[in-house]
Structure formats: structure tokens, C-alpha cells
PDB file of C-alpha atoms and ligand atoms in Angstrom:
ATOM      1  CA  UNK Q   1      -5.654  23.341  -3.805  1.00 62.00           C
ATOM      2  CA  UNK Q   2      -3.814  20.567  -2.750  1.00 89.00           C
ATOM      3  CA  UNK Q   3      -0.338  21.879  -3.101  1.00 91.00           C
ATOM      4  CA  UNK Q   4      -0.496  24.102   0.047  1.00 93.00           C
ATOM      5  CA  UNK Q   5      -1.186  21.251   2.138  1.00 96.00           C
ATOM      6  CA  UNK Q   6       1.117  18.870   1.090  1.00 96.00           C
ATOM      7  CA  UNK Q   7       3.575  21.820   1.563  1.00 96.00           C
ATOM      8  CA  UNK Q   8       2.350  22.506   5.101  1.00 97.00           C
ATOM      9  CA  UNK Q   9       2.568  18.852   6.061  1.00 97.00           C
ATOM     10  CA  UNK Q  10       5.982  18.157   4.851  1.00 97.00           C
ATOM     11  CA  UNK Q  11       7.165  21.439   5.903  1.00 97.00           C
ATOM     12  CA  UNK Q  12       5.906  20.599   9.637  1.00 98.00           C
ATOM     13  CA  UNK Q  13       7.797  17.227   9.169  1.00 97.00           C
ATOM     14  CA  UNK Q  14      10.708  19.050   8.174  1.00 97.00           C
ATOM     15  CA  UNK Q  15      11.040  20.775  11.401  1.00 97.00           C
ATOM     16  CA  UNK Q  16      11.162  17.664  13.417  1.00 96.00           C
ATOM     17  CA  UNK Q  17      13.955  16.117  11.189  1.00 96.00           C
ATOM     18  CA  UNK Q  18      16.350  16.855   8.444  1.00 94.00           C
ATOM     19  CA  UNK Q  19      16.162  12.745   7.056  1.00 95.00           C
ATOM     20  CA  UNK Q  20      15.401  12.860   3.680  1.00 97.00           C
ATOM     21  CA  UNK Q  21      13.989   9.526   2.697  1.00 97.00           C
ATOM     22  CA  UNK Q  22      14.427   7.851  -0.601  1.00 97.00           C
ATOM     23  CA  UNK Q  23      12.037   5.105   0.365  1.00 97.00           C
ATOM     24  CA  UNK Q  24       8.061   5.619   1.484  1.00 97.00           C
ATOM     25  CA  UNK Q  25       7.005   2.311   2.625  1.00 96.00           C
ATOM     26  CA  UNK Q  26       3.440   1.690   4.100  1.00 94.00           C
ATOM     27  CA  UNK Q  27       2.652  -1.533   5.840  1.00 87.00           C
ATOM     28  CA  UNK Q  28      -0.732  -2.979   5.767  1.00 80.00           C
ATOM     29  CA  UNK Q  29      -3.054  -4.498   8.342  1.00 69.00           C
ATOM     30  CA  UNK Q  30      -1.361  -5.552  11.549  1.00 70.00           C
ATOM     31  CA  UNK Q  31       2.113  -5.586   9.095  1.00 74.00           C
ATOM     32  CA  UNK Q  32       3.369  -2.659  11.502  1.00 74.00           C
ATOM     33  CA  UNK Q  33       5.904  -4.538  13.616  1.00 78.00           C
ATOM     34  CA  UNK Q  34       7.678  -4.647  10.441  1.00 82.00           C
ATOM     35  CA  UNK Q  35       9.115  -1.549  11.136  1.00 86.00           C
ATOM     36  CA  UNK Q  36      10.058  -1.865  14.515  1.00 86.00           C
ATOM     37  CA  UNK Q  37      13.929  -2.089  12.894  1.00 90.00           C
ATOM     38  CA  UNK Q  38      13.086   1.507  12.015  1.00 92.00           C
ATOM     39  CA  UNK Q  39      15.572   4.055  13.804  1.00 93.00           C
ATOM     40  CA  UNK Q  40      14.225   7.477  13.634  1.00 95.00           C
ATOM     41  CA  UNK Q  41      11.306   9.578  14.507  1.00 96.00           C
ATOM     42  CA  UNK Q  42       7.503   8.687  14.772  1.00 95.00           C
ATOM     43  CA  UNK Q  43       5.083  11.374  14.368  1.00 96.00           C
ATOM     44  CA  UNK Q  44       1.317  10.220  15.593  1.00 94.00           C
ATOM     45  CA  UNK Q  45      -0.901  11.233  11.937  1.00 94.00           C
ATOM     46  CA  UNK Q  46      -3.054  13.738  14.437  1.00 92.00           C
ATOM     47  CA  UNK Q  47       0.035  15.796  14.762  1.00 95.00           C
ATOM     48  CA  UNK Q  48       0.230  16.742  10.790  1.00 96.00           C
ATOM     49  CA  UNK Q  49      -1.488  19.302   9.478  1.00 96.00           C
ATOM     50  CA  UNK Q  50      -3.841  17.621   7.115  1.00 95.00           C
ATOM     51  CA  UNK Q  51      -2.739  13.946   7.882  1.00 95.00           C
ATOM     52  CA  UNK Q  52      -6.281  11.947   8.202  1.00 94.00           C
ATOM     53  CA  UNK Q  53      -6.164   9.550  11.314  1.00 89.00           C
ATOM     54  CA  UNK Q  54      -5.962   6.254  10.956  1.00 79.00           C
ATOM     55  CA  UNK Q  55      -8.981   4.317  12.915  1.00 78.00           C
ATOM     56  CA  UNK Q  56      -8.844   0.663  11.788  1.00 68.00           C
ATOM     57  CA  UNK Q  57      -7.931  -2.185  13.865  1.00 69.00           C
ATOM     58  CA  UNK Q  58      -4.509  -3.290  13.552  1.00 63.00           C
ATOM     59  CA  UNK Q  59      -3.331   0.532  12.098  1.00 59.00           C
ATOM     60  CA  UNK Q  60      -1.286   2.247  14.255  1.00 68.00           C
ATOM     61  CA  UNK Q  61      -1.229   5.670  12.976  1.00 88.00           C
ATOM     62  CA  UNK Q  62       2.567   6.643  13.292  1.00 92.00           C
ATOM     63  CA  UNK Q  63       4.534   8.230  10.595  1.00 95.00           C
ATOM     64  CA  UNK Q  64       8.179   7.009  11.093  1.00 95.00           C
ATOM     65  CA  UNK Q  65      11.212   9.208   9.433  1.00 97.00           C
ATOM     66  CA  UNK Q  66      14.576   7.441   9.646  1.00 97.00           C
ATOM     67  CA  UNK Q  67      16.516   4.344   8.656  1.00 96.00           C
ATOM     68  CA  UNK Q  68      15.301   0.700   7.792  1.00 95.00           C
ATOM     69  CA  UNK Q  69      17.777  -1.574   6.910  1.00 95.00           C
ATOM     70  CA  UNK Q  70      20.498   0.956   6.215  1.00 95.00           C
ATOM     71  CA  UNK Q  71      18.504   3.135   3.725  1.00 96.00           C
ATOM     72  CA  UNK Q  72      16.883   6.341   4.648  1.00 97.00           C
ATOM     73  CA  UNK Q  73      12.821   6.014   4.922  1.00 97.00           C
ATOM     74  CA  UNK Q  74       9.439   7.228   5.978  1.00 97.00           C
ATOM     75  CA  UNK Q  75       7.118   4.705   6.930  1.00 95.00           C
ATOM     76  CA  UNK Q  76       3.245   4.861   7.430  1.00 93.00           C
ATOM     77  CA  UNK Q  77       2.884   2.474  10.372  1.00 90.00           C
ATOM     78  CA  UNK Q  78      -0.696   1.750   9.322  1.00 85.00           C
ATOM     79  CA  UNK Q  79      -2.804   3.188   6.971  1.00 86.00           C
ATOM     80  CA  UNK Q  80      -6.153   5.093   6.310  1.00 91.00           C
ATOM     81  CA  UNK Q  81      -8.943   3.337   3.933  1.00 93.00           C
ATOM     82  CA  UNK Q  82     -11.532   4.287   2.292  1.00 94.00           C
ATOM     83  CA  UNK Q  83     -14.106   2.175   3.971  1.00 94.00           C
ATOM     84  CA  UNK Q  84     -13.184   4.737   7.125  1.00 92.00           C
ATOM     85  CA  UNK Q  85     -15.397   7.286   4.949  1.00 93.00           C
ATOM     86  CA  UNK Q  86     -12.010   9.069   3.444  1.00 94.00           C
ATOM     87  CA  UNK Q  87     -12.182   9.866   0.131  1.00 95.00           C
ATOM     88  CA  UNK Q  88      -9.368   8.350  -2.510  1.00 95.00           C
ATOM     89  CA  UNK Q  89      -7.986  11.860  -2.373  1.00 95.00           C
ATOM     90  CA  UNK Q  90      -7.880  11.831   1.555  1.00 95.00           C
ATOM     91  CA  UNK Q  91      -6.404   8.400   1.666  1.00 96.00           C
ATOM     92  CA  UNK Q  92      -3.538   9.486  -0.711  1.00 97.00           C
ATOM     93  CA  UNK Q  93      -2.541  12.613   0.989  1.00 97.00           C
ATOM     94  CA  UNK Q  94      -0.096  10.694   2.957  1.00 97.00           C
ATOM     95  CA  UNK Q  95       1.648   9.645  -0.058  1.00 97.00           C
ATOM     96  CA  UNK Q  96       1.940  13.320  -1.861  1.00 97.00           C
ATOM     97  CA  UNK Q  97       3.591  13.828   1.449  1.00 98.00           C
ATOM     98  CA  UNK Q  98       5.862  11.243   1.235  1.00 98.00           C
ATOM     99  CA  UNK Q  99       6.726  11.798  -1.726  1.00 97.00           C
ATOM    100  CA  UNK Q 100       7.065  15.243  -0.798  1.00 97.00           C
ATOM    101  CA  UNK Q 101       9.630  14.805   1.633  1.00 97.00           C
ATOM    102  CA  UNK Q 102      11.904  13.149  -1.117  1.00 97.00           C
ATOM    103  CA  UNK Q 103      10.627   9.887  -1.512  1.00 98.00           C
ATOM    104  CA  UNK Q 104      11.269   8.568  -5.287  1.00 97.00           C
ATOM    105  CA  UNK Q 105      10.225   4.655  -4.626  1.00 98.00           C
ATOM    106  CA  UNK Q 106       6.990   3.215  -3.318  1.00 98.00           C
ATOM    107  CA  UNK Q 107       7.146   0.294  -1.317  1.00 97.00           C
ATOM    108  CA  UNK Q 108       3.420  -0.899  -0.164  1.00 97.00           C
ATOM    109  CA  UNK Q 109       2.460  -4.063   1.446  1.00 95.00           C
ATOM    110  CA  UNK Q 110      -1.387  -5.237   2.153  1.00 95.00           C
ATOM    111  CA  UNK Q 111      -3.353  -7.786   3.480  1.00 94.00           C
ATOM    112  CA  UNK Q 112      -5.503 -10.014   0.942  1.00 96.00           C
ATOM    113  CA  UNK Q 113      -8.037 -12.611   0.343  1.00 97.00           C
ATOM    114  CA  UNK Q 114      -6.221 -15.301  -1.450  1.00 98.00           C
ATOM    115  CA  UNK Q 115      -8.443 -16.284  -4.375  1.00 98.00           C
ATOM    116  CA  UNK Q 116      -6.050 -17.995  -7.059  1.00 98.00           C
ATOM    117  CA  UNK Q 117      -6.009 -22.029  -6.714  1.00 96.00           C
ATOM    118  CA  UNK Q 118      -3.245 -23.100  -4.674  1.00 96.00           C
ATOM    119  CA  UNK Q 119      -2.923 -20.275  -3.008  1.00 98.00           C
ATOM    120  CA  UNK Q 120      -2.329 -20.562   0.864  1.00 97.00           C
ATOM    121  CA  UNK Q 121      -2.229 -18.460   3.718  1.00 97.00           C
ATOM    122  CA  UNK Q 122       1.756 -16.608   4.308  1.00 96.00           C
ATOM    123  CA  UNK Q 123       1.965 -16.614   0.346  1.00 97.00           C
ATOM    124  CA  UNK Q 124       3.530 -13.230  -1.135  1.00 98.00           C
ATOM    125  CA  UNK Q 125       2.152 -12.113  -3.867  1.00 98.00           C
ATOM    126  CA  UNK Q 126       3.934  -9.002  -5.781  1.00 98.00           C
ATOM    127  CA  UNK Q 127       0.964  -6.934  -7.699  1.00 98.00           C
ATOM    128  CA  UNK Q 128       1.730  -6.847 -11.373  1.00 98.00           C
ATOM    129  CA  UNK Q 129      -1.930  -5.598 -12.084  1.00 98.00           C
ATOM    130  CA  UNK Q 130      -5.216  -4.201 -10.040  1.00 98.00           C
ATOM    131  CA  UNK Q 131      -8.461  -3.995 -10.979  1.00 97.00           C
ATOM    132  CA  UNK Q 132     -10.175  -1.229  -8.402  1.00 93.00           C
ATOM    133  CA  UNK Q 133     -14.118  -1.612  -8.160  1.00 88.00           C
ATOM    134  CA  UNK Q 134     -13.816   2.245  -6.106  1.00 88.00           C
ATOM    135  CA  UNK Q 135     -11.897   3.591  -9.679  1.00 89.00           C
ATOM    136  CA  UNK Q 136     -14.200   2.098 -11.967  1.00 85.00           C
ATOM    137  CA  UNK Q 137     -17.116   3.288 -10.046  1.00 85.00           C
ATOM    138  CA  UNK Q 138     -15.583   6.978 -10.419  1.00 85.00           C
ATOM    139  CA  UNK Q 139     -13.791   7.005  -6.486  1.00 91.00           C
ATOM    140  CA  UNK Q 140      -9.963   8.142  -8.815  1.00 95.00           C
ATOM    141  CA  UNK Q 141      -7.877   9.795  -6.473  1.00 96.00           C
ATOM    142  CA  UNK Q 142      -7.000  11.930  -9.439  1.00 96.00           C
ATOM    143  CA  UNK Q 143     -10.799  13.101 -10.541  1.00 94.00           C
ATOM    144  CA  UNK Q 144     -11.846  16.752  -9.606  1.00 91.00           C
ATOM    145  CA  UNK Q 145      -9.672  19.919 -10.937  1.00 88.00           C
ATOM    146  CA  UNK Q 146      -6.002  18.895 -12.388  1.00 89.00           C
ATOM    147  CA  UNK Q 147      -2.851  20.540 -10.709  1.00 89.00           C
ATOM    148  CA  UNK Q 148       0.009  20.255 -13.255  1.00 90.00           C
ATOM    149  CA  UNK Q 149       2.415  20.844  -9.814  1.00 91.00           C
ATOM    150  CA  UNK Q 150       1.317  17.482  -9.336  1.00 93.00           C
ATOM    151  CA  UNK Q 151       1.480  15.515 -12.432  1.00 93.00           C
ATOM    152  CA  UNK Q 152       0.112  15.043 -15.747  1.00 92.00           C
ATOM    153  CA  UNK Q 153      -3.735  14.616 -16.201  1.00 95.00           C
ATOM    154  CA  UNK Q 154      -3.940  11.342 -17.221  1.00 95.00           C
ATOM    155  CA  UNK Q 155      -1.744   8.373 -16.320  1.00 96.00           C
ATOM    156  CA  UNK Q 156      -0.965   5.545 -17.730  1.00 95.00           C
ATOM    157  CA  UNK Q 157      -1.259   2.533 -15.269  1.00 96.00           C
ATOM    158  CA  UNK Q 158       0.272  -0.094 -17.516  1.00 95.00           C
ATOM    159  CA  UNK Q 159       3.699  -1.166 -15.762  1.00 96.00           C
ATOM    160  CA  UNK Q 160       2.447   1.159 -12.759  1.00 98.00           C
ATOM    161  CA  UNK Q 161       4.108  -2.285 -10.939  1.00 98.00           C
ATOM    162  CA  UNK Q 162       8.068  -1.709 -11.673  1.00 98.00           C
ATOM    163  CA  UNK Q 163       8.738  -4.687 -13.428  1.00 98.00           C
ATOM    164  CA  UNK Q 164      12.298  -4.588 -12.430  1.00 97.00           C
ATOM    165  CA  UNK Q 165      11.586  -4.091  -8.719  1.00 98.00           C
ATOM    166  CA  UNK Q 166       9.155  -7.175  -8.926  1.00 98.00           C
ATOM    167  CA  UNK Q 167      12.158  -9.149 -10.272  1.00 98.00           C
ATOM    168  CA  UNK Q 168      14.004  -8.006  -7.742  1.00 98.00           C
ATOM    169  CA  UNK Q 169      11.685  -9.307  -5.369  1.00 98.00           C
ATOM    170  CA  UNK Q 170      11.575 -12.692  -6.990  1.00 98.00           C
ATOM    171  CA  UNK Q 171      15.151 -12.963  -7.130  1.00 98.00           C
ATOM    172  CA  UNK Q 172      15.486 -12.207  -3.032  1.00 98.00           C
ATOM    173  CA  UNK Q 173      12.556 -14.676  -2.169  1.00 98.00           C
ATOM    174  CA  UNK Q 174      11.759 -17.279  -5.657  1.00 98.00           C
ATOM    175  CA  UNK Q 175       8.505 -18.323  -3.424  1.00 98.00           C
ATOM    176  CA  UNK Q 176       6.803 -15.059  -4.593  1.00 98.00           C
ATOM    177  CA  UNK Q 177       4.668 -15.291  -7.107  1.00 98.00           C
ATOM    178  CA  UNK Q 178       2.531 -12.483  -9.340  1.00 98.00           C
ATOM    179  CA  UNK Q 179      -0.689 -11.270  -9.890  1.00 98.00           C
ATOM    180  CA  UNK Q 180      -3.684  -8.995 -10.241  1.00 98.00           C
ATOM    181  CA  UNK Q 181      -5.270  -7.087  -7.062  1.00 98.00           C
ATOM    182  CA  UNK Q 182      -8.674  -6.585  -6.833  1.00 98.00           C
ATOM    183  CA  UNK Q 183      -9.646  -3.845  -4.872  1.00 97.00           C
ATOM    184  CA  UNK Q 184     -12.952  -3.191  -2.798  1.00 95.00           C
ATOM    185  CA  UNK Q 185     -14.085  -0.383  -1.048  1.00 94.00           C
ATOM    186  CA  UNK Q 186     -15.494  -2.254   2.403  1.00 91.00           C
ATOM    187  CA  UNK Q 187     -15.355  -2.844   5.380  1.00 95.00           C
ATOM    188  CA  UNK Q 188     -17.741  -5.990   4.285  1.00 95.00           C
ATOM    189  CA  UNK Q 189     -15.875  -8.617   2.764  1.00 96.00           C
ATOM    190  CA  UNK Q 190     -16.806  -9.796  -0.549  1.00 96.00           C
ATOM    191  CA  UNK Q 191     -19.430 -11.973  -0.600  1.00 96.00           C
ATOM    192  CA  UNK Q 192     -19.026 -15.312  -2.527  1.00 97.00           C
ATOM    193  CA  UNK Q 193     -20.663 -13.989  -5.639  1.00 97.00           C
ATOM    194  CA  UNK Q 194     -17.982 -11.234  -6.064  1.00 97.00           C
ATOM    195  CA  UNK Q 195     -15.323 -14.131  -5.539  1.00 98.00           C
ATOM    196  CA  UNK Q 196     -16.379 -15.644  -8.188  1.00 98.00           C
ATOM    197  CA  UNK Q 197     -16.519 -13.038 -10.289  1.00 97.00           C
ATOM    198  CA  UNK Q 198     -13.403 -11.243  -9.886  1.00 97.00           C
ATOM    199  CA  UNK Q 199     -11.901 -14.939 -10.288  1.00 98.00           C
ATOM    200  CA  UNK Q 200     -13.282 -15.042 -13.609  1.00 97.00           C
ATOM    201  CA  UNK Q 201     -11.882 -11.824 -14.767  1.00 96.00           C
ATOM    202  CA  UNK Q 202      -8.250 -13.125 -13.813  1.00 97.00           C
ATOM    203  CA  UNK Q 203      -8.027 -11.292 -10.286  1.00 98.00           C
ATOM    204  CA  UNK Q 204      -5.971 -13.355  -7.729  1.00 98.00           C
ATOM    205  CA  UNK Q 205      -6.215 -11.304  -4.715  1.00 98.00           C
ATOM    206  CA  UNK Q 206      -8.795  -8.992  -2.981  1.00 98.00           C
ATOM    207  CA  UNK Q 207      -8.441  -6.456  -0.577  1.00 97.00           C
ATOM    208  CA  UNK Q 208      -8.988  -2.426   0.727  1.00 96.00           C
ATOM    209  CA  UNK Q 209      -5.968  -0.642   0.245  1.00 95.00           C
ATOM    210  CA  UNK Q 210      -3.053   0.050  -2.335  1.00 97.00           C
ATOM    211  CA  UNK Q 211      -4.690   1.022  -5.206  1.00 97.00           C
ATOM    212  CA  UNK Q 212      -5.364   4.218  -4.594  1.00 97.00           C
ATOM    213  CA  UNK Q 213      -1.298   4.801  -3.242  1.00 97.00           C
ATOM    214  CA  UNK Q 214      -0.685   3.467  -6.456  1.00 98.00           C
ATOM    215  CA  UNK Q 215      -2.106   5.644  -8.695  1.00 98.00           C
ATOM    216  CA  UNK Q 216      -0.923   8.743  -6.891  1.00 98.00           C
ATOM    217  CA  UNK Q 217       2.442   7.223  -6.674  1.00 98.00           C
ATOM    218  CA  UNK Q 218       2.709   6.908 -10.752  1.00 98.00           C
ATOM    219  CA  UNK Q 219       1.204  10.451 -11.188  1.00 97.00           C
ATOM    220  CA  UNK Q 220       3.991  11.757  -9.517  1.00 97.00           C
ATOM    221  CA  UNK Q 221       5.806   9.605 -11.198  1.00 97.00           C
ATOM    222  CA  UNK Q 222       7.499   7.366  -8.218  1.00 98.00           C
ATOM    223  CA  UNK Q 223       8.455   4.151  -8.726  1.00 98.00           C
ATOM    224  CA  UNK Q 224       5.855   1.254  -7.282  1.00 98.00           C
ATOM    225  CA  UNK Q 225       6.654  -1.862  -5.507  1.00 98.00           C
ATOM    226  CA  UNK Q 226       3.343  -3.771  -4.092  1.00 98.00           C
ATOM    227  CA  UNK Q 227       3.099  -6.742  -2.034  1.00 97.00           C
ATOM    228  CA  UNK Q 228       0.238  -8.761  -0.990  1.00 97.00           C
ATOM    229  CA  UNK Q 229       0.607 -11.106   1.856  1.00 96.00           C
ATOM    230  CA  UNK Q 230      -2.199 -13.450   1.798  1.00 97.00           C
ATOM    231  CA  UNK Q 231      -4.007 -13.994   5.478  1.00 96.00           C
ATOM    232  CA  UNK Q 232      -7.338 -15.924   4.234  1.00 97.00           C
ATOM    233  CA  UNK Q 233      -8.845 -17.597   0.903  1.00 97.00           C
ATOM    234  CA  UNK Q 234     -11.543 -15.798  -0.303  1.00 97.00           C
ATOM    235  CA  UNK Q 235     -14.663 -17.957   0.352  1.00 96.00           C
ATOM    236  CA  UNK Q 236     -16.101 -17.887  -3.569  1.00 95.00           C
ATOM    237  CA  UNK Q 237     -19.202 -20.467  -2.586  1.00 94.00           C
ATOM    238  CA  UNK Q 238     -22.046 -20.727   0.106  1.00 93.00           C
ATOM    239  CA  UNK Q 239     -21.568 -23.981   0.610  1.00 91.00           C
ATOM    240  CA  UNK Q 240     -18.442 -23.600   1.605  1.00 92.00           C
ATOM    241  CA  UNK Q 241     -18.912 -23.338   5.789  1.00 89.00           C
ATOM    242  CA  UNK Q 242     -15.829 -21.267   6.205  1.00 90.00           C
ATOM    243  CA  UNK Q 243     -16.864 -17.416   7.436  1.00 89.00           C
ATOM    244  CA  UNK Q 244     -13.994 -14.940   6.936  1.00 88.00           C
ATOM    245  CA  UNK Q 245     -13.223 -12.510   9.848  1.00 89.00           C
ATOM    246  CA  UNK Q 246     -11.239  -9.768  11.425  1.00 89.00           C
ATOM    247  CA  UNK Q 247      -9.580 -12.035  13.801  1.00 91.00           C
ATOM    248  CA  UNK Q 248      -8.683 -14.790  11.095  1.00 92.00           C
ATOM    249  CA  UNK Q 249      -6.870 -11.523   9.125  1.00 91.00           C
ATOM    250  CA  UNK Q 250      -4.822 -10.233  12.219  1.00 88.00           C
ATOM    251  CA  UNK Q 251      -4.103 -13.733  13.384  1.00 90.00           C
ATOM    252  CA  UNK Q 252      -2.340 -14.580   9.906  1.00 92.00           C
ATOM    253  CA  UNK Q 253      -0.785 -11.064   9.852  1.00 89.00           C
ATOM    254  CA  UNK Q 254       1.153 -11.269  13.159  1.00 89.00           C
ATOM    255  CA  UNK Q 255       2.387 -14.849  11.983  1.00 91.00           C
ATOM    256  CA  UNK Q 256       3.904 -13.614   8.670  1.00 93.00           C
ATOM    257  CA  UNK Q 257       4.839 -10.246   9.976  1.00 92.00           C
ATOM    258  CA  UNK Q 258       8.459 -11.898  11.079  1.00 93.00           C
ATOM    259  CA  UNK Q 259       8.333 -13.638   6.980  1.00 94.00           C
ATOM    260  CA  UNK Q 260       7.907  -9.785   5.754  1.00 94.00           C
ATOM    261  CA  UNK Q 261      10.433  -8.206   7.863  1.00 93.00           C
ATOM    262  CA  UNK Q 262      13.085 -11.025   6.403  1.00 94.00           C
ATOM    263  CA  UNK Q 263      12.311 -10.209   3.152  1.00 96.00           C
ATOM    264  CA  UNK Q 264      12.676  -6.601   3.672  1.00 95.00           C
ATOM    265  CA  UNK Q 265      15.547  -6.757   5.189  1.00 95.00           C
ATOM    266  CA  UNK Q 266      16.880  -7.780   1.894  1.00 96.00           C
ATOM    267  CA  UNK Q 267      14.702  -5.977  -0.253  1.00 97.00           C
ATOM    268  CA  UNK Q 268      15.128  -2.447   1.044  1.00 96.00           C
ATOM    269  CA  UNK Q 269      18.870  -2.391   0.993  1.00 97.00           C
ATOM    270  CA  UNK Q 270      18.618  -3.623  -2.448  1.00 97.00           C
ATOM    271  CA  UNK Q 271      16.310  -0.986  -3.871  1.00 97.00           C
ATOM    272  CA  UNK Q 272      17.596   1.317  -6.523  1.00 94.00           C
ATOM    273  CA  UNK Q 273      19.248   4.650  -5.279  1.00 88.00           C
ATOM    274  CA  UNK Q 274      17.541   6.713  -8.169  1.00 76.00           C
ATOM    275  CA  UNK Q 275      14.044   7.252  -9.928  1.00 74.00           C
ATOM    276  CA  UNK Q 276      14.555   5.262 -13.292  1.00 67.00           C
TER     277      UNK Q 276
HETATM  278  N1  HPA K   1     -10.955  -9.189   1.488  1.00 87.44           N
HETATM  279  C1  HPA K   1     -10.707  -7.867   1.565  1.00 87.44           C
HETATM  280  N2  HPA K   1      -9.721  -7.362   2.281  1.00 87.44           N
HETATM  281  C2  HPA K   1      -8.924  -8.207   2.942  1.00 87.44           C
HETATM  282  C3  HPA K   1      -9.129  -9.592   2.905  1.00 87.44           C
HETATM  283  C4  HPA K   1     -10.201 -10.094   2.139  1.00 87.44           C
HETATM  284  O1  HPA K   1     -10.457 -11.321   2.050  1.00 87.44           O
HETATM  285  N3  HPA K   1      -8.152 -10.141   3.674  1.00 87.44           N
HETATM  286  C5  HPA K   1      -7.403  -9.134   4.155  1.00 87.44           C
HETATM  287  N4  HPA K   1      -7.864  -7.955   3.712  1.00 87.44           N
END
């Protein structure tokens, strides 16, 4: 069911540029400026059959086909979420698509609720781990009917983190650190009571994105590089005055936008040329 479309979006993608990109790279809330090294094409998501529209704040809704950093790429210059009302299925369709095009290695980057101690806003975080309330809850970007054209039925999401490309990013920038993403549906933030619990089941970071692009990354067996750039700390008690909010998020973002397009400047070119 799904195979037609991904073939109808990439093949409409196809016709606007012969770039085939080893690299699909998706840059989280108000993270887009990142790719303003980008040299190629931008495609608004309304002009691809089947592409859902991005409408959050701080998502700019431009598929980019080209080079960043010397190595051939599609970018999602913002991204769709669930809390938008798109399925996990819907949300992923840009990622079959990237992948589609020839993209072997996922490179995602989000915005997150700090929640480890000593953790401060600008800190990287490379995902080693998730924990997805939407997937537990039965919101799998994989349930409904199984398309072996896709990928196997089930997948195995230990390691779905490349261990070597999380090296790699240690080894470019020693300041990053590792840990478990939580993820929650939305748009409200979590209130203190879910702090505190995802804290105690070892999460270190919250927020609305990734996981989904994860799993449908390993099912078609890509390789996965996530980032989390922290732009608040989760508020895990009432008494605690501070009130999280949209602006706080984009505020943070801009300032460590410049921080993430340093480190991908090194990263990128440093990917591997090959699926393992
Ligand atoms: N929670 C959920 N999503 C987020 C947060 C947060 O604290 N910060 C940025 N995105």
C-alpha cells in the first residue's frame, strides 16, 4: 500500500534532480538554519505527492536535495509530528522517501527537555536508547499489514543508535555525552509528574520527534545517528516556579543552531560512504 507512494514521491523528486544522496538528515525545532550551507534544490513538502505538511512553529517545510559539507544529501528542513494529528506512519513517510532516493545513513537532530542532573541548556546529547510513550501505547509506525518490500516484520531496536557513528560523534566534539530519549506524543509538555517518572526509569531527555524516524530507519535497515540538543530542563517538581514554553525552546534553538552547524560540518564529511 505504501510502496506506490513512496515510489510516486521519489519518482517526482527524481525529475527535479539527478543528486543521489547518501545522507538524509532532518533538523529539529528551529535547527533549520543548519542547513543553510546546503547547495542544491528545496522542494516546499506541499509539492510531493504524499509528503504531509509541516505546520509547527519553527518547521519550515522544505525538502533540500544537494550537498552539505561536501557529501551528497537530502535534508528535511523541519519536520512533521505527531502531535499535528499525523499518524507514526504519516510522520515517517518522509523518511521511506529518503531513503528511497538512496539514502543509506540517518542523521536526526531534535530539540529536548534536559532531565539528567547536570545537564544544561546547548548540551548535545547523542541517543543511545528511547523509550516512546506513542510505541508503547500501540502508535508503531510499523503496526497495520506488513510489506516485505519494506523490511522485515519485526525489528530489533537494540543498537538501532550506530554505536560507531556515536563514537564518531564523541571523538569530533568529547563534550557530547549519551543517553536515553523519552518520547511524548504532545504538544503539552510533560507535566512534573511524568518528569519524574521517566527520570526514574533512566530517561535523560524528553521530547516529540525521532523515534518514530528511527524505527523506520532500522526497518529498512539504514544506519541511525540521533542527536538531542538540549533547549530547557524539564521542570520534574511544582514547586519549582520555572514554566517551560515555546519561546524558551526557539530562543535556545537559534543560539545553538551556529554549535550544531560546527559540529556538522565535521560530522557529515566524516560519515561512512557505505551501509555497514
Ligand atoms: N519536552 C518535549 N519536547 C521538547 C522539550 C520538552 O521539554 N523541549 C524541546 N522539545
Amino acid at each position: 500500500m505504501l510502496i506506490p507512494q513512496i515510489a510516486e514521491a521519489t519518482a517526482f523528486i527524481r525529475s527535479q534532480t539527478d543528486v543521489v544522496p547518501d545522507i538524509a538528515l532532518t533538523l529539529g525545532s528551529g535547527l533549520g538554519p543548519v542547513a543553510d550551507a546546503f547547495e542544491g534544490i528545496a522542494i516546499p513538502y506541499g509539492d510531493i505527492p504524499h509528503f504531509p505538511v509541516a505546520h509547527a512553529p519553527g518547521h519550515d517545510g522544505q525538502l533540500l536535495i544537494g550537498t552539505l559539507y561536501g557529501r551528497s544529501c537530502v535534508a528535511m528542513r523541519g519536520r512533521v509530528h505527531m502531535y499535528e494529528g499525523y499518524t507514526a506512519q504519516e510522520v515517517t513517510f518522509p523518511l521511506r522517501v529518503m531513503h528511497g532516493l538512496g539514502a543509506h545513513t540517518a542523521c536526526l537532530t531534535n530539540a529536548a527537555g534536559g532531565m539528567r542532573d547536570g545537564m544544561t541548556v546547548g548540551d548535545f546529547v547523542a541517543i543511545e536508547d528511547h523509550l516512546s510513550l506513542a510505541t508503547a501505547a500501540g502508535e508503531d509506525p510499523l503496526r497495520g499489514m506488513h510489506d516485505p518490500g519494506l523490511g522485515e516484520r519485526f525489528v530489533s531496536m537494540n543498537k538501532a543508535y550506530d554505536p560507531e557513528l556515536i563514537a564518531l560523534a564523541q571523538s569530533i566534539d568529547p563534550a557530547i555525552t549519551r543517553g536515553t530519549y523519552a518520547h511524548a506524543i504532545g504538544p503539552s509538555f510533560e507535566p512534573p509528574a511524568l518528569v519524574r517518572l521517566l527520570q526514574l526509569i533512566g530517561c535523560d531527555m524528553v521530547g516529540m520527534s525521532t523515534v518514530p524516524e528511527v524505527i523506520v530507519a532500522r526497518h529498512a535497515n539504514m544506519r541511525v545517528f540521533a542527536l538531542s540538543t538540549i533547549t530547557n530542563i524539564s521542570v520534574s517538581t511544582v514547586a519549582d516556579s520555572h514554566v517551560t514554553n515555546e519561546a524558551e525552546v526557539f530562543e535556545s534553538a537559534k543560539l545553538i543552531t551556529p554549535k550544531l552547524s560546527a559540529f556538522m560540518e565535521k560530522f557529515i564529511p566524516a560519515l561512512p560512504d557505505a551501509p555497514q
